[in-house]
Short mmCIF file of C-alpha atoms in Angstrom, two decimals:
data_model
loop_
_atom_site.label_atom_id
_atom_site.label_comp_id
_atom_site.label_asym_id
_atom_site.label_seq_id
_atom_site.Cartn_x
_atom_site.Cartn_y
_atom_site.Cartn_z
CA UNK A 1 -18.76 -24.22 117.29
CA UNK A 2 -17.52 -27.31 118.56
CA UNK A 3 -16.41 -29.17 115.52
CA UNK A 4 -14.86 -25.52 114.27
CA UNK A 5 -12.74 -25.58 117.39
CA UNK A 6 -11.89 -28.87 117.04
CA UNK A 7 -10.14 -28.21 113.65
CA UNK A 8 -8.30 -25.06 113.84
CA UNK A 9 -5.63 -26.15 115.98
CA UNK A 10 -4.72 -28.51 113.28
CA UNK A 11 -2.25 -27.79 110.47
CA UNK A 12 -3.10 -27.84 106.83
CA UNK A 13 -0.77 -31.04 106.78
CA UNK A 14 -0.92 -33.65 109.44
CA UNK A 15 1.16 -35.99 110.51
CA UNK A 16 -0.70 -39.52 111.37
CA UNK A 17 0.93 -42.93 112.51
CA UNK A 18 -0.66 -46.06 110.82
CA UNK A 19 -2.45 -47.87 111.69
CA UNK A 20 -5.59 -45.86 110.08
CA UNK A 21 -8.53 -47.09 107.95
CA UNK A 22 -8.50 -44.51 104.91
CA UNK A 23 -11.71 -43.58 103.26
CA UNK A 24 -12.61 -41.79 100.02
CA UNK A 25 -15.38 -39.62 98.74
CA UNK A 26 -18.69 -40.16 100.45
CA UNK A 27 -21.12 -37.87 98.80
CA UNK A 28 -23.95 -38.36 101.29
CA UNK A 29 -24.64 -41.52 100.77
CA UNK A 30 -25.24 -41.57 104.47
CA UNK A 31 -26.14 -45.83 104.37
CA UNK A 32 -23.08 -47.12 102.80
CA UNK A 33 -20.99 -45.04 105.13
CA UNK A 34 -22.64 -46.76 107.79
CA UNK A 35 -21.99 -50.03 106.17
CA UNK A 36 -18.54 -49.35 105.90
CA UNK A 37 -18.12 -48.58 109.78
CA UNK A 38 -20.09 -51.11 110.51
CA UNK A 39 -17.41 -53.46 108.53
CA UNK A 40 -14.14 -51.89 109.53
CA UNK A 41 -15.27 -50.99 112.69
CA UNK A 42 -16.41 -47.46 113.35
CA UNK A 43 -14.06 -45.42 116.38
CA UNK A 44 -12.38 -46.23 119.28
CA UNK A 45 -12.04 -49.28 117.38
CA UNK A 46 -10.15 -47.64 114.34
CA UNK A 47 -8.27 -44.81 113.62
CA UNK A 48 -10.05 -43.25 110.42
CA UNK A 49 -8.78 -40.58 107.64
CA UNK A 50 -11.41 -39.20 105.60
CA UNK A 51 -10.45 -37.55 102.25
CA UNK A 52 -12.86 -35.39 101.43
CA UNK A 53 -16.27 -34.95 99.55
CA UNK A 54 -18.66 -35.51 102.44
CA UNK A 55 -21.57 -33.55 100.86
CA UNK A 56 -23.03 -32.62 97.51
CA UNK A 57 -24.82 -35.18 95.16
CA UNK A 58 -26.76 -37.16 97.28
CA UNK A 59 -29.60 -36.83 99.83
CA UNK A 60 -27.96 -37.42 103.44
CA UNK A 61 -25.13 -34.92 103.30
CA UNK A 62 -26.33 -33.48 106.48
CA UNK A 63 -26.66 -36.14 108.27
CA UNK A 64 -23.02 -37.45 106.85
CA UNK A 65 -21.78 -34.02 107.82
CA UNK A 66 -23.12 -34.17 110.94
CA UNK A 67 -22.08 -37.72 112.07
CA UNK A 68 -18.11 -37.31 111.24
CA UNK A 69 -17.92 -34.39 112.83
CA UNK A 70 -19.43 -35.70 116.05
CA UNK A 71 -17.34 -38.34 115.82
CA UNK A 72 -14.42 -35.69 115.52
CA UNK A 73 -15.19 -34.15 118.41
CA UNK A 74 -15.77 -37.03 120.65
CA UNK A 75 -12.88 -38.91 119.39
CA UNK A 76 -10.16 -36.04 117.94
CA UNK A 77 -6.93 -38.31 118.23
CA UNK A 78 -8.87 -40.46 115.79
CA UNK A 79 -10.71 -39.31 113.64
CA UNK A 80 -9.07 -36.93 111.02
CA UNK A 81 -11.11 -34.95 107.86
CA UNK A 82 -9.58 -33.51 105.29
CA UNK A 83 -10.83 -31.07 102.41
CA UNK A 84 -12.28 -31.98 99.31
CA UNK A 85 -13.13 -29.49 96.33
CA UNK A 86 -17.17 -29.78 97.48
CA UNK A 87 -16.17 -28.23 100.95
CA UNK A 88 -16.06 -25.04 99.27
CA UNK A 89 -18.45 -22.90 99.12
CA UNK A 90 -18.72 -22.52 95.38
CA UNK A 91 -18.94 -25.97 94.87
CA UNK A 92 -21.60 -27.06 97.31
CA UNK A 93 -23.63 -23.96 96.92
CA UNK A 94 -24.35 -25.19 93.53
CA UNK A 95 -24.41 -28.98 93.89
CA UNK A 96 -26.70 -30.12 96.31
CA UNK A 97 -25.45 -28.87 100.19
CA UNK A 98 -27.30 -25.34 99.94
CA UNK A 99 -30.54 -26.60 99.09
CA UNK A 100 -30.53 -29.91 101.33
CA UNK A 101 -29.54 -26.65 103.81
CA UNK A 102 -32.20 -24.49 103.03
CA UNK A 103 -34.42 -27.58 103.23
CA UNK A 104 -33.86 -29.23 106.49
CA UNK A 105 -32.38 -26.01 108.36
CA UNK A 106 -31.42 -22.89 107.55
CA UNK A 107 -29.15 -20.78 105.11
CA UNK A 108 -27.21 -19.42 108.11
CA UNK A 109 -26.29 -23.15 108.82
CA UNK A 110 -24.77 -23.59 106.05
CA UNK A 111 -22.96 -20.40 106.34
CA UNK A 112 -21.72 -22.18 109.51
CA UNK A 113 -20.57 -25.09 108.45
CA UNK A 114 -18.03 -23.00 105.52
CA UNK A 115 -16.43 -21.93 108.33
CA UNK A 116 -15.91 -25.52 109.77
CA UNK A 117 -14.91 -26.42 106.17
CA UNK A 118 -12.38 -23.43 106.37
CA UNK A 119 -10.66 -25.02 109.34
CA UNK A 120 -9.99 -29.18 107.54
CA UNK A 121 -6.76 -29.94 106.60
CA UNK A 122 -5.41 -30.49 102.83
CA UNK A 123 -3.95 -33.33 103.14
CA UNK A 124 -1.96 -36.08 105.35
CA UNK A 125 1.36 -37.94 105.32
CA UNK A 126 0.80 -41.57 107.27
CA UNK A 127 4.05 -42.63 109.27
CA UNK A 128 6.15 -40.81 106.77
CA UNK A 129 6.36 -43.18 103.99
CA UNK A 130 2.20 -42.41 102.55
CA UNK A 131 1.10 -38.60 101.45
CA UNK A 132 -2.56 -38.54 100.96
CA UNK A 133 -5.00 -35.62 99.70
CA UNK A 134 -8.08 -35.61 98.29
CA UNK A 135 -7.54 -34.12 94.81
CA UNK A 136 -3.79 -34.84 93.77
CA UNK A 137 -0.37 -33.43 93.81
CA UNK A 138 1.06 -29.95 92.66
CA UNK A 139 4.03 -28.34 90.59
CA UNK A 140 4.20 -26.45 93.95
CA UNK A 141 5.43 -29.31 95.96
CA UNK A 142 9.56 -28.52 95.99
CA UNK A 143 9.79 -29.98 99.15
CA UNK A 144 8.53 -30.94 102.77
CA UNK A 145 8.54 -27.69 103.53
CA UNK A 146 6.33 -26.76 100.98
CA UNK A 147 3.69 -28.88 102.80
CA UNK A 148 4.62 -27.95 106.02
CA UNK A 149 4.50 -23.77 105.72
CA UNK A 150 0.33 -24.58 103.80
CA UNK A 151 -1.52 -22.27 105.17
CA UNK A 152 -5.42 -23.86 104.98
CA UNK A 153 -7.18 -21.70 102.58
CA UNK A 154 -10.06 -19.21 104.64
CA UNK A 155 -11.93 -18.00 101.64
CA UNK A 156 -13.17 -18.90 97.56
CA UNK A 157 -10.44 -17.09 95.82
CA UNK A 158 -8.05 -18.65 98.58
CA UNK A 159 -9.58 -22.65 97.53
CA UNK A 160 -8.97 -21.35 94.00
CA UNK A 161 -5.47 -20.62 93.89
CA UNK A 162 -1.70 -22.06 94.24
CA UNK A 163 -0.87 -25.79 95.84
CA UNK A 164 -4.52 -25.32 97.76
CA UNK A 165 -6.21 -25.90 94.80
CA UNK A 166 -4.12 -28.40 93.26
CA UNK A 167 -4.14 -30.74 96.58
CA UNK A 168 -8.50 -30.76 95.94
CA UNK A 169 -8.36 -30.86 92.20
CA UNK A 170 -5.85 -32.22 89.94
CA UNK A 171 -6.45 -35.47 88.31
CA UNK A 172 -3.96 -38.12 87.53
CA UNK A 173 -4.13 -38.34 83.57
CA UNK A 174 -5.54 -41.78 81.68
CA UNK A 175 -3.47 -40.90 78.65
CA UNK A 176 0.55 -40.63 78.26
CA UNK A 177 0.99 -37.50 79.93
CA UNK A 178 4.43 -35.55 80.86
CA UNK A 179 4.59 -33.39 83.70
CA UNK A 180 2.30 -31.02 84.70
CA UNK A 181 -0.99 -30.00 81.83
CA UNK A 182 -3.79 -27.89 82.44
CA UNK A 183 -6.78 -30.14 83.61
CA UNK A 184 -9.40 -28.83 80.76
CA UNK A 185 -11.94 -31.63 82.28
CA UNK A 186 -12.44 -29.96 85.43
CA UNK A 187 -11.38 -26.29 83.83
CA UNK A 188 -8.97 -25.96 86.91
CA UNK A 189 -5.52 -27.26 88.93
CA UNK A 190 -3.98 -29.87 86.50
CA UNK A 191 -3.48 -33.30 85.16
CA UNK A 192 -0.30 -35.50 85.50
CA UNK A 193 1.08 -38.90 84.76
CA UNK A 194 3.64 -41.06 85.61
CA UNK A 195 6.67 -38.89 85.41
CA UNK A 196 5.51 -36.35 88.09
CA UNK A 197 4.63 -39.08 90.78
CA UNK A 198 7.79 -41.41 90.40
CA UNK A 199 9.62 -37.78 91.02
CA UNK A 200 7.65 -36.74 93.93
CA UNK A 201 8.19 -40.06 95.62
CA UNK A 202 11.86 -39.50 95.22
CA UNK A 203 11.78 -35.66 96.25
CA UNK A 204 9.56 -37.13 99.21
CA UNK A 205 10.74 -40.46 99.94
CA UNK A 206 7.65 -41.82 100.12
CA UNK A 207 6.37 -45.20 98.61
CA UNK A 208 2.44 -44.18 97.63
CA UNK A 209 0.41 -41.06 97.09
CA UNK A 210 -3.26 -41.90 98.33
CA UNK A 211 -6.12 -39.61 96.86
CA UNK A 212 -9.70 -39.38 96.28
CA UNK A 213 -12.21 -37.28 93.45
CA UNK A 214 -12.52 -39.72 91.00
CA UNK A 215 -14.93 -43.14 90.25
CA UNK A 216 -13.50 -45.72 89.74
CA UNK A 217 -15.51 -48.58 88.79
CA UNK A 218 -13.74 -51.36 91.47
CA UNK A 219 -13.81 -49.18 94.46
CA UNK A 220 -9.98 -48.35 93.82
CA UNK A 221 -7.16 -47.64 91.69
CA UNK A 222 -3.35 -48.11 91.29
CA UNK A 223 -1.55 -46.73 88.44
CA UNK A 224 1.67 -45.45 87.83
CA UNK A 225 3.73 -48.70 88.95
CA UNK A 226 1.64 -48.43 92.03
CA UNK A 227 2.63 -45.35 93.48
CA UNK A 228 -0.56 -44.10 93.18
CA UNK A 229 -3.85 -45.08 94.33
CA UNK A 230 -7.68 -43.87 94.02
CA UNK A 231 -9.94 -44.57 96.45
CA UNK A 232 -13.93 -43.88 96.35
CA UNK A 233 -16.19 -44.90 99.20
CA UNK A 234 -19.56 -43.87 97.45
CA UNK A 235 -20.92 -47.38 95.64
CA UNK A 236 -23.38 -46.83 92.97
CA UNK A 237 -22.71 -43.19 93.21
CA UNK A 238 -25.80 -41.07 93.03
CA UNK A 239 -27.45 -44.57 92.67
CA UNK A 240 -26.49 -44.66 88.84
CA UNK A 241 -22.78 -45.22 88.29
CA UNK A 242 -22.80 -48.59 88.93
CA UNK A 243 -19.86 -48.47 90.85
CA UNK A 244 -18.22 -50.58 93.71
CA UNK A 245 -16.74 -48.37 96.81
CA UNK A 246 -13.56 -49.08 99.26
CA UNK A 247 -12.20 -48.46 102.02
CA UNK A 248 -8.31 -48.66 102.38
CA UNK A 249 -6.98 -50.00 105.64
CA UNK A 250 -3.38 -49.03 106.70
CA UNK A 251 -1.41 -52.03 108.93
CA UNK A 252 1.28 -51.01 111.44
CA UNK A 253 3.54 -52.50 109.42
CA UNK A 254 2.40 -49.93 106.48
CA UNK A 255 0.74 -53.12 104.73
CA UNK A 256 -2.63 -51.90 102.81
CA UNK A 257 -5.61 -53.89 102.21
CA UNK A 258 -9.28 -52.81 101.02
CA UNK A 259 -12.75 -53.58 101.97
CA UNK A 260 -14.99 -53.19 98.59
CA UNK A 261 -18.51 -52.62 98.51
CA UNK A 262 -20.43 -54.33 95.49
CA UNK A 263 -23.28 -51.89 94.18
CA UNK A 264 -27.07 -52.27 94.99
CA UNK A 265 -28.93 -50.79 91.90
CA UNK A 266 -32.67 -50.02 92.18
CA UNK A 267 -33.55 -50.76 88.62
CA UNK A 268 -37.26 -50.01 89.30
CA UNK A 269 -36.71 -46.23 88.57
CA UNK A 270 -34.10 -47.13 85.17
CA UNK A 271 -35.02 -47.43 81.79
CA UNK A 272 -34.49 -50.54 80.13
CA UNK A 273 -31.68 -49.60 78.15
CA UNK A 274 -30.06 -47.59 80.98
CA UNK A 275 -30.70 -50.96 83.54
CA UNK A 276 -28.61 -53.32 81.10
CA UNK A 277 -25.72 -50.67 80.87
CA UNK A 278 -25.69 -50.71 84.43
CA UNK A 279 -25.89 -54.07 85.28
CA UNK A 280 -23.03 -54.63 83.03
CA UNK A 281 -20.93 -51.92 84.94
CA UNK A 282 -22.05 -54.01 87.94
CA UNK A 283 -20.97 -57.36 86.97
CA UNK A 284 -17.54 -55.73 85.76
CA UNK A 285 -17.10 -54.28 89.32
CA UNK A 286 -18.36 -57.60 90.73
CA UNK A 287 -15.57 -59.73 88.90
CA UNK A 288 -12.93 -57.31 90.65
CA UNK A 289 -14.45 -56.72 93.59
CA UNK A 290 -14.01 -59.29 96.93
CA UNK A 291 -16.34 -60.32 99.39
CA UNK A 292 -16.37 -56.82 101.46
CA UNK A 293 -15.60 -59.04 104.92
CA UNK A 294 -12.33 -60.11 103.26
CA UNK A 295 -9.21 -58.42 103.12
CA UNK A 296 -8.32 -59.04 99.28
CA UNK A 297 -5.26 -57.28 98.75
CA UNK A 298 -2.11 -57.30 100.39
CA UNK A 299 0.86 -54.48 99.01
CA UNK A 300 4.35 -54.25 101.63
CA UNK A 301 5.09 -50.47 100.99
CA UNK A 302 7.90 -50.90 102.59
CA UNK A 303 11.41 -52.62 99.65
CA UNK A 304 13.86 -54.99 101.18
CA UNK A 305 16.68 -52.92 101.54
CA UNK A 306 14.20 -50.16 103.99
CA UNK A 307 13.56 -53.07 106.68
CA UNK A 308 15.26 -53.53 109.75
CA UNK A 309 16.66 -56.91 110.57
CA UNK A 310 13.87 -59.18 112.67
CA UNK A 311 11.53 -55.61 112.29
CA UNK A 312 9.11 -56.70 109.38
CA UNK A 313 8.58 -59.45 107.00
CA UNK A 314 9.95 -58.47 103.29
CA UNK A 315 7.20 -60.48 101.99
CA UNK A 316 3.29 -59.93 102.09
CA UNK A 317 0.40 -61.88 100.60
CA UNK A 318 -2.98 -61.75 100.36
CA UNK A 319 -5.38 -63.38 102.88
#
């Protein structure tokens, strides 16, 4: 009841001043969220915006669950949660949530917590200049206002339908792609490349779109000229992807750098063949990958001709 009231005052946009720490999917992995907060610092240290995907998939998305929303309540200026595709009830009914439910409580719980889902925002625009969602954007996005009048979708048809579904589910393509395509992958929302976002950051005037849903094998992602980025906080995902995991951090000065996670594998439970594959995924995330206490990457979203004179530096490099 708590967390539920804690949410519905919010819009289905917000509106949140860097600096924040950004995180991606988490997918229950319940231990590498806490070594990421245990890294970046967990709140009042940091300001944190959560994209979506807390359950499904793995074991601890209860306890995940559970955790950021206590943390939401304690700490509401802080911490912020958006929506991600497995917050509805059609996804996490069938991919993990229900049963872990059914398991460890009851089915009326997780009845409970759709309605706390109901309540999350769609997505967030960071001091103006960063719009960030968990799927991707939409051919409904004219304007602001489009964002601003979102209504936050209260039932399944609602999460299926119009810029709702788009913001959890379309994909930016990894082939030349034009506009706006069907998304036949994920038999919803849309695909869409480089033309779209270079538009949308015009329309907007914002430098970066910042989303979620996908693995990516180095923890995160910039394509399209970087003016977009994926981010995915789950390493190893479902403890065989072989994937690193980052977190994005957001300065005050809109600079961005990531903490990355190398994967642990447990190769006692893989078959031979399937422990080489993985290792090699490994070592390929490795060689991108920094040292998860350094900040490795430095990007100023911010051109020359935006900065006030004697506000910011025009330059920024990596530490």
């Amino acid at each position: 009841i708590q967390a539920k009231t804690s949410l519905e005052p919010q819009p289905a946009t917000l509106e949140i001043d860097a600096p924040v720490v950004v995180f991606g999917d988490i997918h229950g992995q319940l231990r590498d969220l806490l070594r990421f907060l245990t890294i970046v610092g967990p709140p009042p240290q940091n300001k944190i915006l959560f994209l979506g995907d807390y359950v499904d998939r793995c074991k601890k998305s209860l306890e995940v669950i559970m955790l950021l929303l206590c943390y939401r309540i304690k700490f509401p200026q802080l911490i912020h949660l958006l929506r991600g595709n497995h917050e509805c009830s059609k996804m996490n009914r069938l991919y993990g949530f229900y049963e872990e439910m059914r398991r460890k409580r009851t089915v009326y719980m997780w009845k409970k917590f759709q309605e706390v889902f109901n309540e999350m925002p769609l997505c967030a625009v960071i001091s103006s200049r960063l719009l960030c969602m968990h799927g991707g954007i939409s051919p409904e996005i004219a304007n602001w206002d489009s964002l601003v009048i979102l209504q936050k979708p209260k039932t399944p048809r609602a999460c299926d339908e119009g810029l709702a579904v788009d913001l959890m589910w379309s994909d930016p393509s990894s082939d030349p792609c034009t506009g706006f395509q069907f998304n036949t992958t994920r038999a919803t929302s849309y695909i869409f490349g480089g033309d779209t976002i270079l538009k949308l950051c015009e329309l907007l005037d914002i430098a970066l779109v910042v989303r979620a849903h996908e693995v990516v094998k180095g923890g995160h992602q910039f394509l399209f000229d970087k003016k977009l980025v994926t981010i995915f906080s789950a390493p190893n995902y479902c403890g065989t992807d072989g994937n690193a995991a980052s977190v994005m951090k957001v300065s005050r000065r809109l600079e961005l750098s990531f903490v990355t996670l190398k994967p642990r594998l447990d190769t006692t439970r893989l078959t031979e063949e399937r422990r080489a594959l993985l290792e090699k995924m490994m070592n390929d995330a490795n060689a991108k990958s920094p040292d998860p206490c350094k900040l490795k990457f430095l990007y100023c979203l911010y051109s020359p001709q935006r900065i006030q004179p004697n506000q910011y530096s025009s330059r920024c490099s990596a530490i």
